[in-house]
Amino acid sequence: MDNITLPLVSLNGTDVLCPQPLLWTESAIENRRARLIVCIAAIFTHSIFWLQLAFCSSVRQSSMQWLYAYLVTDIFLLFRYFFIYIIYTTTADCNPNRSWVLFMYYFEALLDNYMNILEVYILLALNVCRYIQIAYNRNVYRIHTKSLILSHLLIYILPAISLFVQFYTGWSQIKIIPRDSCQVVYTNIYIQVFNVITAFALPIFLNILVIYMSVRHVRLTSTLQRAAHHVSAREKYNRSLVIQFLLFYIIWVSLWSPNVIVFQISISDDIITRNVRLLNFIEIVLDPIIIAALDVRFWQEWRRTFLYVKTNQFRSRTNAGRVQPTTTNAQKAVSNKNPRLQTTKF
């Protein structure tokens, strides 16, 4: 299964003798400079988020499993980028092992596609769970545990099987631009349409449909309760859930979808590809910030932490501002007020 198309490009006689297939050119490194800076920023935002998860028990809840699964895909995308960046900027071997070269090409081209497919279906699963919670007032994370486990397995396994079958049958190939980049291309229009539908159009449509159903339910129940001059706390909470996910989804789609569309259509324009991938990494930077900002549980932890720090600072300043009496002054005061009696020696 060697589905790799490698253009025969040689700049001079030296390249023929020492091709260095795993070493980027200077222009390729320069084109990725902005992405490198964004990925470094993403390390800080994700580190802060996961540290908060480690030390704050209130945000370690089963109802947040889809959000954490989604953020784990971001971690894998960051790992992918730094891994290939280190390999492609340090491997100066003229003829490295062929198996290692093939692994790097498949790793670079496939992992990005696989993780982006996972993200859109993980968000769809999160959206469906929230709709069931809103419309039927059920805690799906306790009632439907087996269904959730099955959903996780299907989301992770089916895209991997699809990619494997496409490469095994020759419907998909990896196109290599020597010492620059590699991407997946399709050998016929049918498999390209299939991938556009399954990796983009279908999950996006289903997400929009579920969001519409959630908004419609919240709107109908709010209208009925306003007519009865009563709005319950549950309805307020459901409304906040819908608004939170809607805001997150709008930002996410605007940054995520251009990269997926370009990837599935196999656009080879270098400027377009570079810009849409940069948008995708900007989305990775913003993901933990947006999720934490829109979830009330993180706001509560931030407020509790802020109050704790503020209280400790106030106490330390108060203690530092107090004037403590010295021992010598205290002894002098005692000696002046109460003169020591002389004892008789025998």
GROMACS .gro file of C-alpha atoms in nm:
model
  346
    1MET     CA    1   0.000   0.000   0.000
    2ASP     CA    2   0.237   0.266  -0.128
    3ASN     CA    3  -0.012   0.531  -0.240
    4ILE     CA    4   0.230   0.821  -0.265
    5THR     CA    5   0.277   1.048  -0.564
    6LEU     CA    6   0.619   1.211  -0.559
    7PRO     CA    7   0.696   1.470  -0.828
    8LEU     CA    8   1.043   1.431  -0.973
    9VAL     CA    9   1.199   1.762  -0.878
   10SER     CA   10   1.573   1.825  -0.865
   11LEU     CA   11   1.723   2.167  -0.824
   12ASN     CA   12   2.081   2.070  -0.903
   13GLY     CA   13   2.317   1.780  -0.908
   14THR     CA   14   2.362   1.794  -0.530
   15ASP     CA   15   1.991   1.726  -0.472
   16VAL     CA   16   2.018   1.407  -0.677
   17LEU     CA   17   2.311   1.284  -0.469
   18CYS     CA   18   2.162   1.403  -0.136
   19PRO     CA   19   1.785   1.453  -0.168
   20GLN     CA   20   1.719   1.496   0.209
   21PRO     CA   21   1.344   1.408   0.184
   22LEU     CA   22   1.278   1.486   0.551
   23LEU     CA   23   1.435   1.830   0.561
   24TRP     CA   24   1.227   2.140   0.488
   25THR     CA   25   1.368   2.417   0.275
   26GLU     CA   26   1.424   2.763   0.424
   27SER     CA   27   1.113   2.897   0.249
   28ALA     CA   28   0.903   2.610   0.387
   29ILE     CA   29   1.023   2.685   0.740
   30GLU     CA   30   0.955   3.057   0.694
   31ASN     CA   31   0.602   2.986   0.569
   32ARG     CA   32   0.531   2.797   0.892
   33ARG     CA   33   0.674   3.061   1.124
   34ALA     CA   34   0.334   3.214   1.205
   35ARG     CA   35   0.186   2.871   1.277
   36LEU     CA   36   0.474   2.794   1.510
   37ILE     CA   37   0.409   3.111   1.712
   38VAL     CA   38   0.037   3.032   1.732
   39CYS     CA   39   0.109   2.674   1.847
   40ILE     CA   40   0.340   2.802   2.121
   41ALA     CA   41   0.058   3.030   2.239
   42ALA     CA   42  -0.176   2.729   2.231
   43ILE     CA   43   0.052   2.542   2.471
   44PHE     CA   44   0.003   2.816   2.731
   45THR     CA   45  -0.376   2.837   2.694
   46HIS     CA   46  -0.420   2.460   2.709
   47SER     CA   47  -0.176   2.423   2.999
   48ILE     CA   48  -0.371   2.676   3.206
   49PHE     CA   49  -0.696   2.497   3.124
   50TRP     CA   50  -0.572   2.147   3.210
   51LEU     CA   51  -0.406   2.271   3.531
   52GLN     CA   52  -0.739   2.413   3.637
   53LEU     CA   53  -0.898   2.077   3.563
   54ALA     CA   54  -0.634   1.900   3.772
   55PHE     CA   55  -0.675   2.120   4.081
   56CYS     CA   56  -1.049   2.204   4.071
   57SER     CA   57  -1.274   1.908   4.142
   58SER     CA   58  -1.594   2.095   4.052
   59VAL     CA   59  -1.506   2.090   3.680
   60ARG     CA   60  -1.424   1.719   3.674
   61GLN     CA   61  -1.773   1.601   3.586
   62SER     CA   62  -1.903   1.334   3.351
   63SER     CA   63  -2.127   1.591   3.180
   64MET     CA   64  -1.813   1.757   3.042
   65GLN     CA   65  -1.664   1.443   2.885
   66TRP     CA   66  -1.735   1.555   2.527
   67LEU     CA   67  -1.569   1.892   2.586
   68TYR     CA   68  -1.261   1.722   2.725
   69ALA     CA   69  -1.257   1.470   2.438
   70TYR     CA   70  -1.273   1.762   2.196
   71LEU     CA   71  -0.983   1.941   2.369
   72VAL     CA   72  -0.778   1.619   2.361
   73THR     CA   73  -0.799   1.629   1.980
   74ASP     CA   74  -0.646   1.978   2.001
   75ILE     CA   75  -0.360   1.831   2.206
   76PHE     CA   76  -0.298   1.567   1.938
   77LEU     CA   77  -0.297   1.833   1.665
   78LEU     CA   78  -0.042   2.036   1.860
   79PHE     CA   79   0.169   1.724   1.915
   80ARG     CA   80   0.149   1.649   1.542
   81TYR     CA   81   0.267   1.996   1.449
   82PHE     CA   82   0.563   2.009   1.689
   83PHE     CA   83   0.664   1.652   1.606
   84ILE     CA   84   0.679   1.706   1.230
   85TYR     CA   85   0.836   2.050   1.279
   86ILE     CA   86   1.122   1.903   1.482
   87ILE     CA   87   1.171   1.611   1.241
   88TYR     CA   88   1.155   1.822   0.923
   89THR     CA   89   1.394   2.087   1.056
   90THR     CA   90   1.658   1.854   1.204
   91THR     CA   91   1.672   1.546   0.978
   92ALA     CA   92   1.954   1.614   0.735
   93ASP     CA   93   2.008   1.252   0.629
   94CYS     CA   94   2.049   1.217   0.256
   95ASN     CA   95   1.873   0.880   0.238
   96PRO     CA   96   1.683   0.799   0.558
   97ASN     CA   97   1.509   0.468   0.607
   98ARG     CA   98   1.222   0.430   0.359
   99SER     CA   99   0.978   0.302   0.623
  100TRP     CA  100   1.049   0.604   0.841
  101VAL     CA  101   0.995   0.840   0.545
  102LEU     CA  102   0.662   0.674   0.460
  103PHE     CA  103   0.553   0.690   0.823
  104MET     CA  104   0.625   1.063   0.837
  105TYR     CA  105   0.435   1.130   0.515
  106TYR     CA  106   0.128   0.935   0.631
  107PHE     CA  107   0.150   1.082   0.981
  108GLU     CA  108   0.159   1.439   0.850
  109ALA     CA  109  -0.118   1.396   0.595
  110LEU     CA  110  -0.362   1.168   0.777
  111LEU     CA  111  -0.357   1.273   1.142
  112ASP     CA  112  -0.476   1.626   1.066
  113ASN     CA  113  -0.767   1.493   0.859
  114TYR     CA  114  -0.857   1.228   1.118
  115MET     CA  115  -0.858   1.470   1.413
  116ASN     CA  116  -1.068   1.728   1.228
  117ILE     CA  117  -1.327   1.460   1.153
  118LEU     CA  118  -1.330   1.359   1.519
  119GLU     CA  119  -1.385   1.718   1.630
  120VAL     CA  120  -1.699   1.776   1.427
  121TYR     CA  121  -1.860   1.449   1.541
  122ILE     CA  122  -1.761   1.502   1.905
  123LEU     CA  123  -1.936   1.839   1.895
  124LEU     CA  124  -2.238   1.671   1.735
  125ALA     CA  125  -2.250   1.419   2.022
  126LEU     CA  126  -2.222   1.701   2.276
  127ASN     CA  127  -2.503   1.887   2.101
  128VAL     CA  128  -2.732   1.582   2.100
  129CYS     CA  129  -2.670   1.519   2.472
  130ARG     CA  130  -2.753   1.879   2.555
  131TYR     CA  131  -3.071   1.863   2.348
  132ILE     CA  132  -3.187   1.552   2.538
  133GLN     CA  133  -3.108   1.730   2.864
  134ILE     CA  134  -3.301   2.041   2.756
  135ALA     CA  135  -3.603   1.879   2.591
  136TYR     CA  136  -3.655   1.571   2.810
  137ASN     CA  137  -3.484   1.678   3.136
  138ARG     CA  138  -3.271   1.363   3.145
  139ASN     CA  139  -2.918   1.325   3.268
  140VAL     CA  140  -2.790   1.118   2.976
  141TYR     CA  141  -2.449   1.084   3.139
  142ARG     CA  142  -2.602   0.870   3.415
  143ILE     CA  143  -2.894   0.704   3.240
  144HIS     CA  144  -2.732   0.615   2.906
  145THR     CA  145  -2.375   0.526   3.007
  146LYS     CA  146  -2.348   0.230   2.769
  147SER     CA  147  -2.476   0.437   2.478
  148LEU     CA  148  -2.216   0.702   2.553
  149ILE     CA  149  -1.934   0.446   2.556
  150LEU     CA  150  -2.060   0.307   2.224
  151SER     CA  151  -2.078   0.657   2.079
  152HIS     CA  152  -1.718   0.725   2.180
  153LEU     CA  153  -1.600   0.403   2.018
  154LEU     CA  154  -1.791   0.463   1.693
  155ILE     CA  155  -1.665   0.821   1.664
  156TYR     CA  156  -1.303   0.712   1.706
  157ILE     CA  157  -1.311   0.388   1.504
  158LEU     CA  158  -1.531   0.457   1.198
  159PRO     CA  159  -1.324   0.750   1.057
  160ALA     CA  160  -1.007   0.541   1.098
  161ILE     CA  161  -1.165   0.250   0.910
  162SER     CA  162  -1.285   0.485   0.635
  163LEU     CA  163  -0.936   0.632   0.586
  164PHE     CA  164  -0.777   0.286   0.586
  165VAL     CA  165  -1.018   0.152   0.323
  166GLN     CA  166  -0.968   0.457   0.100
  167PHE     CA  167  -0.590   0.414   0.097
  168TYR     CA  168  -0.602   0.036   0.074
  169THR     CA  169  -0.823   0.048  -0.235
  170GLY     CA  170  -0.624   0.330  -0.394
  171TRP     CA  171  -0.910   0.581  -0.381
  172SER     CA  172  -0.689   0.818  -0.181
  173GLN     CA  173  -0.323   0.901  -0.226
  174ILE     CA  174  -0.064   1.127  -0.067
  175LYS     CA  175   0.079   1.396  -0.290
  176ILE     CA  176   0.428   1.503  -0.191
  177ILE     CA  177   0.586   1.839  -0.263
  178PRO     CA  178   0.952   1.753  -0.193
  179ARG     CA  179   1.093   1.916   0.120
  180ASP     CA  180   0.779   2.127   0.164
  181SER     CA  181   0.448   1.954   0.232
  182CYS     CA  182   0.223   1.658   0.165
  183GLN     CA  183  -0.153   1.624   0.144
  184VAL     CA  184  -0.424   1.371   0.066
  185VAL     CA  185  -0.567   1.370  -0.286
  186TYR     CA  186  -0.849   1.157  -0.429
  187THR     CA  187  -0.833   0.949  -0.746
  188ASN     CA  188  -1.202   0.996  -0.844
  189ILE     CA  189  -1.481   1.245  -0.790
  190TYR     CA  190  -1.705   0.994  -0.610
  191ILE     CA  191  -1.475   0.940  -0.314
  192GLN     CA  192  -1.416   1.314  -0.298
  193VAL     CA  193  -1.790   1.381  -0.277
  194PHE     CA  194  -1.823   1.106  -0.015
  195ASN     CA  195  -1.555   1.268   0.202
  196VAL     CA  196  -1.701   1.618   0.166
  197ILE     CA  197  -2.041   1.484   0.278
  198THR     CA  198  -1.923   1.264   0.568
  199ALA     CA  199  -1.645   1.490   0.699
  200PHE     CA  200  -1.814   1.827   0.654
  201ALA     CA  201  -2.164   1.866   0.510
  202LEU     CA  202  -2.350   1.593   0.703
  203PRO     CA  203  -2.218   1.663   1.057
  204ILE     CA  204  -2.252   2.039   1.008
  205PHE     CA  205  -2.611   1.998   0.889
  206LEU     CA  206  -2.696   1.769   1.181
  207ASN     CA  207  -2.540   2.012   1.428
  208ILE     CA  208  -2.739   2.303   1.287
  209LEU     CA  209  -3.056   2.090   1.299
  210VAL     CA  210  -3.005   1.995   1.665
  211ILE     CA  211  -2.923   2.355   1.757
  212TYR     CA  212  -3.243   2.469   1.585
  213MET     CA  213  -3.445   2.209   1.774
  214SER     CA  214  -3.291   2.323   2.105
  215VAL     CA  215  -3.359   2.690   2.032
  216ARG     CA  216  -3.715   2.612   1.926
  217HIS     CA  217  -3.784   2.413   2.244
  218VAL     CA  218  -3.642   2.684   2.471
  219ARG     CA  219  -3.837   2.951   2.286
  220LEU     CA  220  -4.169   2.762   2.312
  221THR     CA  221  -4.129   2.683   2.682
  222SER     CA  222  -4.022   3.041   2.758
  223THR     CA  223  -4.330   3.177   2.580
  224LEU     CA  224  -4.559   2.947   2.777
  225GLN     CA  225  -4.398   3.034   3.109
  226ARG     CA  226  -4.407   3.408   3.040
  227ALA     CA  227  -4.778   3.371   2.971
  228ALA     CA  228  -4.809   3.210   3.313
  229HIS     CA  229  -4.593   3.490   3.463
  230HIS     CA  230  -4.332   3.241   3.580
  231VAL     CA  231  -3.989   3.147   3.444
  232SER     CA  232  -3.823   2.857   3.623
  233ALA     CA  233  -3.454   2.831   3.703
  234ARG     CA  234  -3.432   2.524   3.480
  235GLU     CA  235  -3.553   2.716   3.177
  236LYS     CA  236  -3.301   2.992   3.246
  237TYR     CA  237  -3.027   2.731   3.264
  238ASN     CA  238  -3.142   2.567   2.939
  239ARG     CA  239  -3.144   2.904   2.767
  240SER     CA  240  -2.788   2.969   2.882
  241LEU     CA  241  -2.679   2.626   2.752
  242VAL     CA  242  -2.820   2.701   2.407
  243ILE     CA  243  -2.663   3.047   2.393
  244GLN     CA  244  -2.324   2.914   2.508
  245PHE     CA  245  -2.311   2.638   2.250
  246LEU     CA  246  -2.441   2.866   1.972
  247LEU     CA  247  -2.166   3.123   2.036
  248PHE     CA  248  -1.898   2.856   2.055
  249TYR     CA  249  -2.021   2.684   1.739
  250ILE     CA  250  -2.028   3.007   1.534
  251ILE     CA  251  -1.667   3.086   1.629
  252TRP     CA  252  -1.559   2.727   1.577
  253VAL     CA  253  -1.716   2.687   1.232
  254SER     CA  254  -1.575   3.016   1.108
  255LEU     CA  255  -1.219   2.907   1.200
  256TRP     CA  256  -1.241   2.530   1.142
  257SER     CA  257  -1.443   2.493   0.822
  258PRO     CA  258  -1.207   2.673   0.575
  259ASN     CA  259  -0.926   2.427   0.649
  260VAL     CA  260  -1.155   2.124   0.611
  261ILE     CA  261  -1.305   2.251   0.286
  262VAL     CA  262  -0.962   2.319   0.135
  263PHE     CA  263  -0.839   1.981   0.257
  264GLN     CA  264  -1.133   1.784   0.115
  265ILE     CA  265  -1.135   1.967  -0.219
  266SER     CA  266  -0.755   1.927  -0.239
  267ILE     CA  267  -0.678   2.287  -0.325
  268SER     CA  268  -0.306   2.314  -0.393
  269ASP     CA  269  -0.269   2.693  -0.380
  270ASP     CA  270   0.007   2.757  -0.127
  271ILE     CA  271  -0.122   3.094   0.001
  272ILE     CA  272  -0.478   2.967   0.056
  273THR     CA  273  -0.355   2.650   0.225
  274ARG     CA  274  -0.121   2.844   0.451
  275ASN     CA  275  -0.390   3.089   0.563
  276VAL     CA  276  -0.665   2.835   0.632
  277ARG     CA  277  -0.428   2.618   0.836
  278LEU     CA  278  -0.327   2.922   1.035
  279LEU     CA  279  -0.697   2.983   1.109
  280ASN     CA  280  -0.727   2.624   1.224
  281PHE     CA  281  -0.442   2.668   1.473
  282ILE     CA  282  -0.588   2.998   1.595
  283GLU     CA  283  -0.904   2.803   1.671
  284ILE     CA  284  -0.694   2.559   1.875
  285VAL     CA  285  -0.555   2.852   2.077
  286LEU     CA  286  -0.902   2.991   2.145
  287ASP     CA  287  -1.080   2.662   2.225
  288PRO     CA  288  -0.995   2.639   2.598
  289ILE     CA  289  -1.052   3.013   2.645
  290ILE     CA  290  -1.396   3.005   2.483
  291ILE     CA  291  -1.504   2.685   2.662
  292ALA     CA  292  -1.391   2.817   3.000
  293ALA     CA  293  -1.546   3.160   2.943
  294LEU     CA  294  -1.885   3.023   2.838
  295ASP     CA  295  -1.918   2.758   3.111
  296VAL     CA  296  -2.051   2.884   3.444
  297ARG     CA  297  -1.856   2.618   3.637
  298PHE     CA  298  -1.526   2.769   3.527
  299TRP     CA  299  -1.652   3.117   3.611
  300GLN     CA  300  -1.732   2.996   3.962
  301GLU     CA  301  -1.384   2.846   4.003
  302TRP     CA  302  -1.222   3.166   3.874
  303ARG     CA  303  -1.429   3.371   4.120
  304ARG     CA  304  -1.344   3.137   4.410
  305THR     CA  305  -0.973   3.151   4.322
  306PHE     CA  306  -0.981   3.530   4.288
  307LEU     CA  307  -1.151   3.573   4.626
  308TYR     CA  308  -0.905   3.334   4.789
  309VAL     CA  309  -0.604   3.523   4.653
  310LYS     CA  310  -0.759   3.858   4.742
  311THR     CA  311  -0.832   3.748   5.101
  312ASN     CA  312  -0.481   3.614   5.152
  313GLN     CA  313  -0.324   3.932   5.019
  314PHE     CA  314  -0.541   4.142   5.251
  315ARG     CA  315  -0.442   3.932   5.552
  316SER     CA  316  -0.072   3.951   5.469
  317ARG     CA  317  -0.086   4.328   5.429
  318THR     CA  318  -0.277   4.364   5.757
  319ASN     CA  319  -0.027   4.152   5.946
  320ALA     CA  320   0.266   4.338   5.791
  321GLY     CA  321   0.111   4.676   5.887
  322ARG     CA  322   0.073   4.591   6.255
  323VAL     CA  323   0.342   4.734   6.494
  324GLN     CA  324   0.469   4.457   6.715
  325PRO     CA  325   0.618   4.559   7.058
  326THR     CA  326   0.982   4.467   7.094
  327THR     CA  327   1.106   4.253   7.380
  328THR     CA  328   1.344   4.519   7.516
  329ASN     CA  329   1.070   4.781   7.528
  330ALA     CA  330   0.844   4.543   7.711
  331GLN     CA  331   1.110   4.460   7.964
  332LYS     CA  332   1.186   4.831   8.022
  333ALA     CA  333   0.820   4.902   8.077
  334VAL     CA  334   0.797   4.625   8.335
  335SER     CA  335   1.113   4.736   8.514
  336ASN     CA  336   0.998   5.099   8.535
  337LYS     CA  337   0.660   5.016   8.674
  338ASN     CA  338   0.758   4.732   8.908
  339PRO     CA  339   1.113   4.770   9.056
  340ARG     CA  340   1.266   4.438   9.147
  341LEU     CA  341   1.282   4.367   9.523
  342GLN     CA  342   1.626   4.305   9.676
  343THR     CA  343   1.669   3.970   9.847
  344THR     CA  344   1.852   3.919  10.182
  345LYS     CA  345   2.161   3.707  10.175
  346PHE     CA  346   2.231   3.481  10.466
   0.00000   0.00000   0.00000
